[in-house]
Each structure stands twice: as C-alpha cells, then as structure tokens.
CSV table of N, CA and C in Angstrom, one decimal:
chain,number,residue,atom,x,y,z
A,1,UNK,N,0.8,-1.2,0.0
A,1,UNK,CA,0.0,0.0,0.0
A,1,UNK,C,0.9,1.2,0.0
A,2,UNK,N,0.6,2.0,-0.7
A,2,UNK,CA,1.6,3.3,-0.6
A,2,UNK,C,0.2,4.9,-0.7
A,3,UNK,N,0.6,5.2,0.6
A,3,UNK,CA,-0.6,6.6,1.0
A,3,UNK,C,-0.3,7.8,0.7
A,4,UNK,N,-0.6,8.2,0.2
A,4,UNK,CA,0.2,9.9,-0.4
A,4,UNK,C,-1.3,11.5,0.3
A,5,UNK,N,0.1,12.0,0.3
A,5,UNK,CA,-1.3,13.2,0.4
A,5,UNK,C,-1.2,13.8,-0.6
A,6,UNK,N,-2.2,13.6,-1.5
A,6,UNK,CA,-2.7,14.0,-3.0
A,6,UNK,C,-2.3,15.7,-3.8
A,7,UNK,N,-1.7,16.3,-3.9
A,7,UNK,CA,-1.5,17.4,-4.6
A,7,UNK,C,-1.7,18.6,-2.7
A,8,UNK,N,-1.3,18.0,-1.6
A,8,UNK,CA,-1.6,19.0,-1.0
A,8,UNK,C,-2.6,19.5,-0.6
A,9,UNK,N,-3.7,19.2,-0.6
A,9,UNK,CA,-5.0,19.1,-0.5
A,9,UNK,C,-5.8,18.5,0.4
A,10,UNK,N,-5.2,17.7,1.8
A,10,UNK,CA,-5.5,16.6,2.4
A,10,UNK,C,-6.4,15.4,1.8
A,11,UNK,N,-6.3,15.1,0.6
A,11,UNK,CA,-7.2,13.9,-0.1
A,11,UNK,C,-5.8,12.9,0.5
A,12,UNK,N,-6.4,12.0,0.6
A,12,UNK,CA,-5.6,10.8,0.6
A,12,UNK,C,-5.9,10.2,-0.1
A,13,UNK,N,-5.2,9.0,-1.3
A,13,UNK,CA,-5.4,8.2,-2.1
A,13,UNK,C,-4.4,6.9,-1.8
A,14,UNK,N,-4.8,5.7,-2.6
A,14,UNK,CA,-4.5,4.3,-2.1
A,14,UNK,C,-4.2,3.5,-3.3
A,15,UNK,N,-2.9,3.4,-3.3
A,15,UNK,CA,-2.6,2.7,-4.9
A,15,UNK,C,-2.1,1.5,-4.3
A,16,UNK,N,-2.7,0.2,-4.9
A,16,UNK,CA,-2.9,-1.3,-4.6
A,16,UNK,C,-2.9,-1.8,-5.8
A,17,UNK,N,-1.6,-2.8,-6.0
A,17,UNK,CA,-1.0,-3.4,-6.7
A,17,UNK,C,-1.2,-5.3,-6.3
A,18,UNK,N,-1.9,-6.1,-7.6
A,18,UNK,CA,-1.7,-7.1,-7.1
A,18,UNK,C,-2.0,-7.7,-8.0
A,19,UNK,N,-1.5,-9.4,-8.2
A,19,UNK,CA,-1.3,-10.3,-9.6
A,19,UNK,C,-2.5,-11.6,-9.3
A,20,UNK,N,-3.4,-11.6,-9.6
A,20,UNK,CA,-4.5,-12.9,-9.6
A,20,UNK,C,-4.4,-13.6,-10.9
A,21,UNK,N,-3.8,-15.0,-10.7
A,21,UNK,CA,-3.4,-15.5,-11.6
A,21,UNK,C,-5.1,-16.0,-12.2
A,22,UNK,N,-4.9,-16.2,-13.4
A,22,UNK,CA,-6.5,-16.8,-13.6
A,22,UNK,C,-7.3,-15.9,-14.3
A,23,UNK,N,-7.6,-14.3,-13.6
A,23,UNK,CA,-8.3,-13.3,-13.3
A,23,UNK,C,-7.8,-12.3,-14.3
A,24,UNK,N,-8.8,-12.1,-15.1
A,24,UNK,CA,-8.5,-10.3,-15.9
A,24,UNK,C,-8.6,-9.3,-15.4
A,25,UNK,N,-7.8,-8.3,-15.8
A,25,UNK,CA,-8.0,-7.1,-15.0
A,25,UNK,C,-9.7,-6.6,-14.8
A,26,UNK,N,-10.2,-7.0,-16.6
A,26,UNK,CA,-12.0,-6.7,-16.8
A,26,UNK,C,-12.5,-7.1,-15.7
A,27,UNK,N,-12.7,-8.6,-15.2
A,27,UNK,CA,-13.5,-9.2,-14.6
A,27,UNK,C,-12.9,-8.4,-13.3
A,28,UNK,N,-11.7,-7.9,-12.4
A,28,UNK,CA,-11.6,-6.9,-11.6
A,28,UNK,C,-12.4,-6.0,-11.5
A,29,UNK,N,-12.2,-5.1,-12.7
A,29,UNK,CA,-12.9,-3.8,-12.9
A,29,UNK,C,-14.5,-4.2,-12.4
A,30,UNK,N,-15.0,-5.2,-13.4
A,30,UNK,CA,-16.6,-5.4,-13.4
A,30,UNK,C,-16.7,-5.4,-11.8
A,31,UNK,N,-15.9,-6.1,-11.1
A,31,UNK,CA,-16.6,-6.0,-9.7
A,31,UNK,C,-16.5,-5.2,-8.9
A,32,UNK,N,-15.5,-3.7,-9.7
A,32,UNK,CA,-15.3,-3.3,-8.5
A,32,UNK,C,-16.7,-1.9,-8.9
A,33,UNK,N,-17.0,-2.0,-10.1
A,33,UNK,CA,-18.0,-1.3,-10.6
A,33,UNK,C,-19.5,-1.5,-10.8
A,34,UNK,N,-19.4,-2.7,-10.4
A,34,UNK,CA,-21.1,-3.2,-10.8
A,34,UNK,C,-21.4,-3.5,-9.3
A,35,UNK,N,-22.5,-2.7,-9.0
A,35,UNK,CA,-22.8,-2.8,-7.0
A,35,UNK,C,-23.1,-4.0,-6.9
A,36,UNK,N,-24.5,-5.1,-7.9
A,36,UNK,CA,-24.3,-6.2,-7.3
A,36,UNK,C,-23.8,-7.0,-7.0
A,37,UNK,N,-22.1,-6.9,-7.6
A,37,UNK,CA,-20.8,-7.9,-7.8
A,37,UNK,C,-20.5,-7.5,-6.0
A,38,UNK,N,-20.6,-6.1,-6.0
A,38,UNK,CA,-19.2,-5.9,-5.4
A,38,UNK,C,-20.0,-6.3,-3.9
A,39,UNK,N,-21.4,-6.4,-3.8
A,39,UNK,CA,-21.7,-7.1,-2.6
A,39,UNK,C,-21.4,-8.6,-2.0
A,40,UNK,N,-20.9,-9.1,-3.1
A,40,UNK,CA,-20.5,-10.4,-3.4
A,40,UNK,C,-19.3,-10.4,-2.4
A,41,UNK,N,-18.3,-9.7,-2.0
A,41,UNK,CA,-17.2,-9.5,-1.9
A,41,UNK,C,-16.6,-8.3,-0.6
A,42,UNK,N,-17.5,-7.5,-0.3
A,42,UNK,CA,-17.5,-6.1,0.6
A,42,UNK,C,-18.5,-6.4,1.6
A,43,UNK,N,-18.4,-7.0,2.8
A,43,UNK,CA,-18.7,-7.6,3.9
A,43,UNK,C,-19.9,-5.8,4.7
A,44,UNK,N,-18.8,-4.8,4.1
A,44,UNK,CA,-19.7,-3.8,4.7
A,44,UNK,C,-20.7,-3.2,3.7
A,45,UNK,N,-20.5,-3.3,2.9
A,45,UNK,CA,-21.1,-2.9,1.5
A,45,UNK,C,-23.1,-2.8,1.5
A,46,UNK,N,-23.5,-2.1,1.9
A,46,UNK,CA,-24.9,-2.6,2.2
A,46,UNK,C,-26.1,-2.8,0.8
A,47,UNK,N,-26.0,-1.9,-0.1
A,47,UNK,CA,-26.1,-1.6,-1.6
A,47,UNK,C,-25.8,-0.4,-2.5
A,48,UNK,N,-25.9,-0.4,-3.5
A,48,UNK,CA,-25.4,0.9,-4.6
A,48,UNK,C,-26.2,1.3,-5.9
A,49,UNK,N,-26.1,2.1,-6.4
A,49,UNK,CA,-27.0,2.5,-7.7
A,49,UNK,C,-26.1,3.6,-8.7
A,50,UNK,N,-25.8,2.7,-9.6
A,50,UNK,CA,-25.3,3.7,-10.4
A,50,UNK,C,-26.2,4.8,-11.2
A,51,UNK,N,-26.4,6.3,-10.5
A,51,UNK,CA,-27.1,7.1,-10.7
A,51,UNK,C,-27.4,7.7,-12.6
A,52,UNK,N,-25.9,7.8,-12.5
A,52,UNK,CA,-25.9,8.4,-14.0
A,52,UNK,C,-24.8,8.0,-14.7
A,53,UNK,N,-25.0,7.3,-15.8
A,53,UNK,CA,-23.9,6.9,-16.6
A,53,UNK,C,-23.3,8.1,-17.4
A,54,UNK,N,-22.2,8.9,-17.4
A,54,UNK,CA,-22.0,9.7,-17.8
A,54,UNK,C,-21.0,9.5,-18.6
A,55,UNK,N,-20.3,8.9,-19.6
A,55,UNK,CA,-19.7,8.2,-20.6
A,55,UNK,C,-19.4,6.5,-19.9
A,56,UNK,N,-18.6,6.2,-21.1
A,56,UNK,CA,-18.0,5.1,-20.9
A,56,UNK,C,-16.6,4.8,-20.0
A,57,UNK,N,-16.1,5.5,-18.9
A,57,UNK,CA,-15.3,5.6,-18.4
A,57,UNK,C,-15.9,7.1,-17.2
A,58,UNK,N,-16.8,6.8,-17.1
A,58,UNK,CA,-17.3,7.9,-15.7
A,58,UNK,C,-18.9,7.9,-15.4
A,59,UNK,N,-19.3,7.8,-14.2
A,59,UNK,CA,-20.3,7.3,-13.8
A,59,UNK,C,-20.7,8.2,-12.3
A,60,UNK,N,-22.0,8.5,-12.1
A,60,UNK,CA,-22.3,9.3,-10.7
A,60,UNK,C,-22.9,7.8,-10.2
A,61,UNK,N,-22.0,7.6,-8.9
A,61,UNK,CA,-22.9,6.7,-8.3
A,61,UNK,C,-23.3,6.6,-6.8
A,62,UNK,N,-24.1,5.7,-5.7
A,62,UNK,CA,-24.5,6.2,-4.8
A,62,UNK,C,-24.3,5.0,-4.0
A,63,UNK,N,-23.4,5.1,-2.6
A,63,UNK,CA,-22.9,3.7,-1.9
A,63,UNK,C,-23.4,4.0,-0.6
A,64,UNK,N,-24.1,2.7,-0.2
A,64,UNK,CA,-24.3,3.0,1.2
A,64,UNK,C,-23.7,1.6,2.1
A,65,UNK,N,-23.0,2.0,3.1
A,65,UNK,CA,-22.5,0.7,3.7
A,65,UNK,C,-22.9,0.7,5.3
A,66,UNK,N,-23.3,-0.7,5.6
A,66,UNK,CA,-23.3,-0.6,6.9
A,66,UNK,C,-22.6,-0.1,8.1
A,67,UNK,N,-23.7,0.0,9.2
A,67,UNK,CA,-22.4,0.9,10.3
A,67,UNK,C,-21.4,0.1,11.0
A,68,UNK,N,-20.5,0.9,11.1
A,68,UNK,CA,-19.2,0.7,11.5
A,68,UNK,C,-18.4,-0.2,13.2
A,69,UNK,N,-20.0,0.7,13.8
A,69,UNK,CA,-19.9,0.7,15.0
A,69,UNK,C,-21.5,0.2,15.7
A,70,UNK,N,-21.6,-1.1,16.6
A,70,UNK,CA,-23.1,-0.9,16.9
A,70,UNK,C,-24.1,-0.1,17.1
A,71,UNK,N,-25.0,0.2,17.1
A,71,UNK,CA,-26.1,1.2,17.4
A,71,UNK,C,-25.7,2.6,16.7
A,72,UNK,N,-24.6,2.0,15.6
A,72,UNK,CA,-24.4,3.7,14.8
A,72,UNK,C,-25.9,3.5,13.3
A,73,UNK,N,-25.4,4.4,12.0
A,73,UNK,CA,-26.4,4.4,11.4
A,73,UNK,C,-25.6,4.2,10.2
A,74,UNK,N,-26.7,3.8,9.1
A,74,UNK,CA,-25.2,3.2,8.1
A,74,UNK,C,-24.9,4.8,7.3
A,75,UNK,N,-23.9,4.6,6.4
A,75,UNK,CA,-23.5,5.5,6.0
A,75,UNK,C,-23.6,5.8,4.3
A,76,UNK,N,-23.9,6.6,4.0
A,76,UNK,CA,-23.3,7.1,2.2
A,76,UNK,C,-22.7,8.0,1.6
A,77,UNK,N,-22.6,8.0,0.2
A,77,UNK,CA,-21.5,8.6,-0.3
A,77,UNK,C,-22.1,9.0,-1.6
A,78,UNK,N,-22.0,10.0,-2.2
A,78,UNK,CA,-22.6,9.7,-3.7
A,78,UNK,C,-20.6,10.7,-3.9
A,79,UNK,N,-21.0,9.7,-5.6
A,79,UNK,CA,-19.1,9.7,-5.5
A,79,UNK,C,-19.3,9.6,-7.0
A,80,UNK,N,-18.3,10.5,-7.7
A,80,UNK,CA,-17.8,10.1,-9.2
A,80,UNK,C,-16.9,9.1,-9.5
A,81,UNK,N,-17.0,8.0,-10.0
A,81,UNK,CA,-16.6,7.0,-10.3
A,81,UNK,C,-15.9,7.2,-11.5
A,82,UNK,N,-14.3,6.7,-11.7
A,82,UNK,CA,-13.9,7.2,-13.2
A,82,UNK,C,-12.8,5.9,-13.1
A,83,UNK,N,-12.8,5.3,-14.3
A,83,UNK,CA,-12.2,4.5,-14.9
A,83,UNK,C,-11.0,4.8,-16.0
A,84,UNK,N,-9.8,3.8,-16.4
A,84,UNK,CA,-9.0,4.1,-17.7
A,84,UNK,C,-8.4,2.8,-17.5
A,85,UNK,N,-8.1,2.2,-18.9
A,85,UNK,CA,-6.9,0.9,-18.8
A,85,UNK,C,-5.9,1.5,-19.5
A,86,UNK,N,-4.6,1.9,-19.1
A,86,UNK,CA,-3.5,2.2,-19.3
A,86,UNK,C,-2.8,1.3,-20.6
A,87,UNK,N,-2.3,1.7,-21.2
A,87,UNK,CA,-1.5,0.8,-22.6
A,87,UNK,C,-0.9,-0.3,-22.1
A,88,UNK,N,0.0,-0.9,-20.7
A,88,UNK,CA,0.3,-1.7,-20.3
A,88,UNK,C,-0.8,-3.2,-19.9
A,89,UNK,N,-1.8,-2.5,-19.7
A,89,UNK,CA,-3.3,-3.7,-19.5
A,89,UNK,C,-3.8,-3.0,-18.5
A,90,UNK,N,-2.9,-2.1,-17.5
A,90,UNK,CA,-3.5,-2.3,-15.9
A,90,UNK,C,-4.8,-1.3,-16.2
A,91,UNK,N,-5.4,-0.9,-15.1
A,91,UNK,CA,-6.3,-0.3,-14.5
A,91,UNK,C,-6.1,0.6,-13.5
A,92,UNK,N,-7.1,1.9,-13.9
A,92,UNK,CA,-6.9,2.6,-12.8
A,92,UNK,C,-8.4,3.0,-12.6
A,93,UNK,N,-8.8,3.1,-11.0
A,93,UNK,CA,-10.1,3.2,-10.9
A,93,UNK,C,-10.1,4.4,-9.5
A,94,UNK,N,-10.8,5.1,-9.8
A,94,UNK,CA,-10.8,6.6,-9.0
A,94,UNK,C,-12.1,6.7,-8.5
A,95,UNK,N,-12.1,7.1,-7.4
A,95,UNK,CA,-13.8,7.7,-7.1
A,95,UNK,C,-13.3,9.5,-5.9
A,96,UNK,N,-14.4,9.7,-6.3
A,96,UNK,CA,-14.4,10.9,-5.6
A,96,UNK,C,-15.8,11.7,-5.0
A,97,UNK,N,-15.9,11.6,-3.6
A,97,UNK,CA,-17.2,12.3,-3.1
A,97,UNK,C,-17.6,13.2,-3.7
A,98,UNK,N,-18.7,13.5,-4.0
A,98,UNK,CA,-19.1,14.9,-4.4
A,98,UNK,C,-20.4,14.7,-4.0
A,99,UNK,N,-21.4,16.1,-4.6
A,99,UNK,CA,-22.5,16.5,-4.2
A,99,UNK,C,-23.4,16.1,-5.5
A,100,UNK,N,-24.6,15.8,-5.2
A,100,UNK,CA,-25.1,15.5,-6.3
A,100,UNK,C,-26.7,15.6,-6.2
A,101,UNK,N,-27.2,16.5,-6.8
A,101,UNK,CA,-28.9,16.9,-6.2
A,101,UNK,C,-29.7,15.3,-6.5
A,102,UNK,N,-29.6,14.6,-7.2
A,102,UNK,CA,-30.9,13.0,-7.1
A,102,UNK,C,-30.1,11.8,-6.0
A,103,UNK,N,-29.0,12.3,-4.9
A,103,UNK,CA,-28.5,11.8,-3.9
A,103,UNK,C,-28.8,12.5,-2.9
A,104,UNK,N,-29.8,12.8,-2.0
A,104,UNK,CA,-29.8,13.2,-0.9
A,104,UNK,C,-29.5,12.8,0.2
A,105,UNK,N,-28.7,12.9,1.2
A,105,UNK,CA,-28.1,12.3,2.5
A,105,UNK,C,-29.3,11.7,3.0
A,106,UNK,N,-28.4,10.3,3.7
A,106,UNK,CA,-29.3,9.3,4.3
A,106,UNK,C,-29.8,10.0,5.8
C-alpha cells in the first residue's frame, strides 16, 4: 500500500498493486464497478445504484455501507466513479465524493 497526500489538499489516495493468476483485470474492474458484484465481496457494503452513466469511463454513483460501530447508522456517499486501462493492460479506478442533487443524504 503506498498513502500519499494527494497534490496537498488533504485527499488521501491508495494505490494497490496485485497479480491474480487466472483473473482479468475486466473481470476486476466489473466487480469493483457493478454494485451487485461488489456485494458479493464487501462484507460492509450494504447496496449501490449507479445514478448516471456519464460516458463510458465515468459514472455518478450512490454507496451505502453498513455501520461501523453498533447502534451507529449506516453511512453514504454519492461519489464520481472514473475509470481508464493504461496501454500496459492495468487499471486505474478513482472515485471521488461529491455532491449530487438526485443523492440526498441518508
């Protein structure tokens, strides 16, 4: 894992590197992009809706995951989701909170 603080800005970002023999990077991507995959897999993950497809490589979408802590409340995010496969094969997959008027806080 290598944590950077992003352009100075306090964003923190998380670049994760890893070789699944067998496994395409697609069939990666699909899960980490399609909410009912990624329930399959995200123990906290509660459901998701991809709001607006906004090309082929960017998406508004809306996550809500269970709480953290007993008797808390679960939590969401509506987040830009942006995708690219680099000329080498790999993937790079970005999201970023934002505001979004057809996401209203839970």
């Amino acid at each position: 894992w290598e944590n950077h603080n992003t352009w100075g800005l306090g964003f923190t970002s998380f670049k994760v590197t890893t070789q699944l023999p067998g496994v395409t990077a697609e069939a990666i991507l699909e899960h980490i992009r399609n909410p009912s995959l990624r329930a399959q897999w995200d123990i906290v993950f509660r459901e998701g809706t991809i709001v607006e497809q906004i090309d082929d490589h960017n998406a508004i979408v809306h996550e809500v995951f269970e709480p953290l802590i007993e008797g808390s409340t679960p939590h969401d995010y509506a987040l830009l989701m942006s995708w690219r496969e680099a000329a080498d094969g790999s993937i790079v997959v970005a999201k970023r909170s934002i505001y979004h008027e057809m996401i209203p806080p839970l």
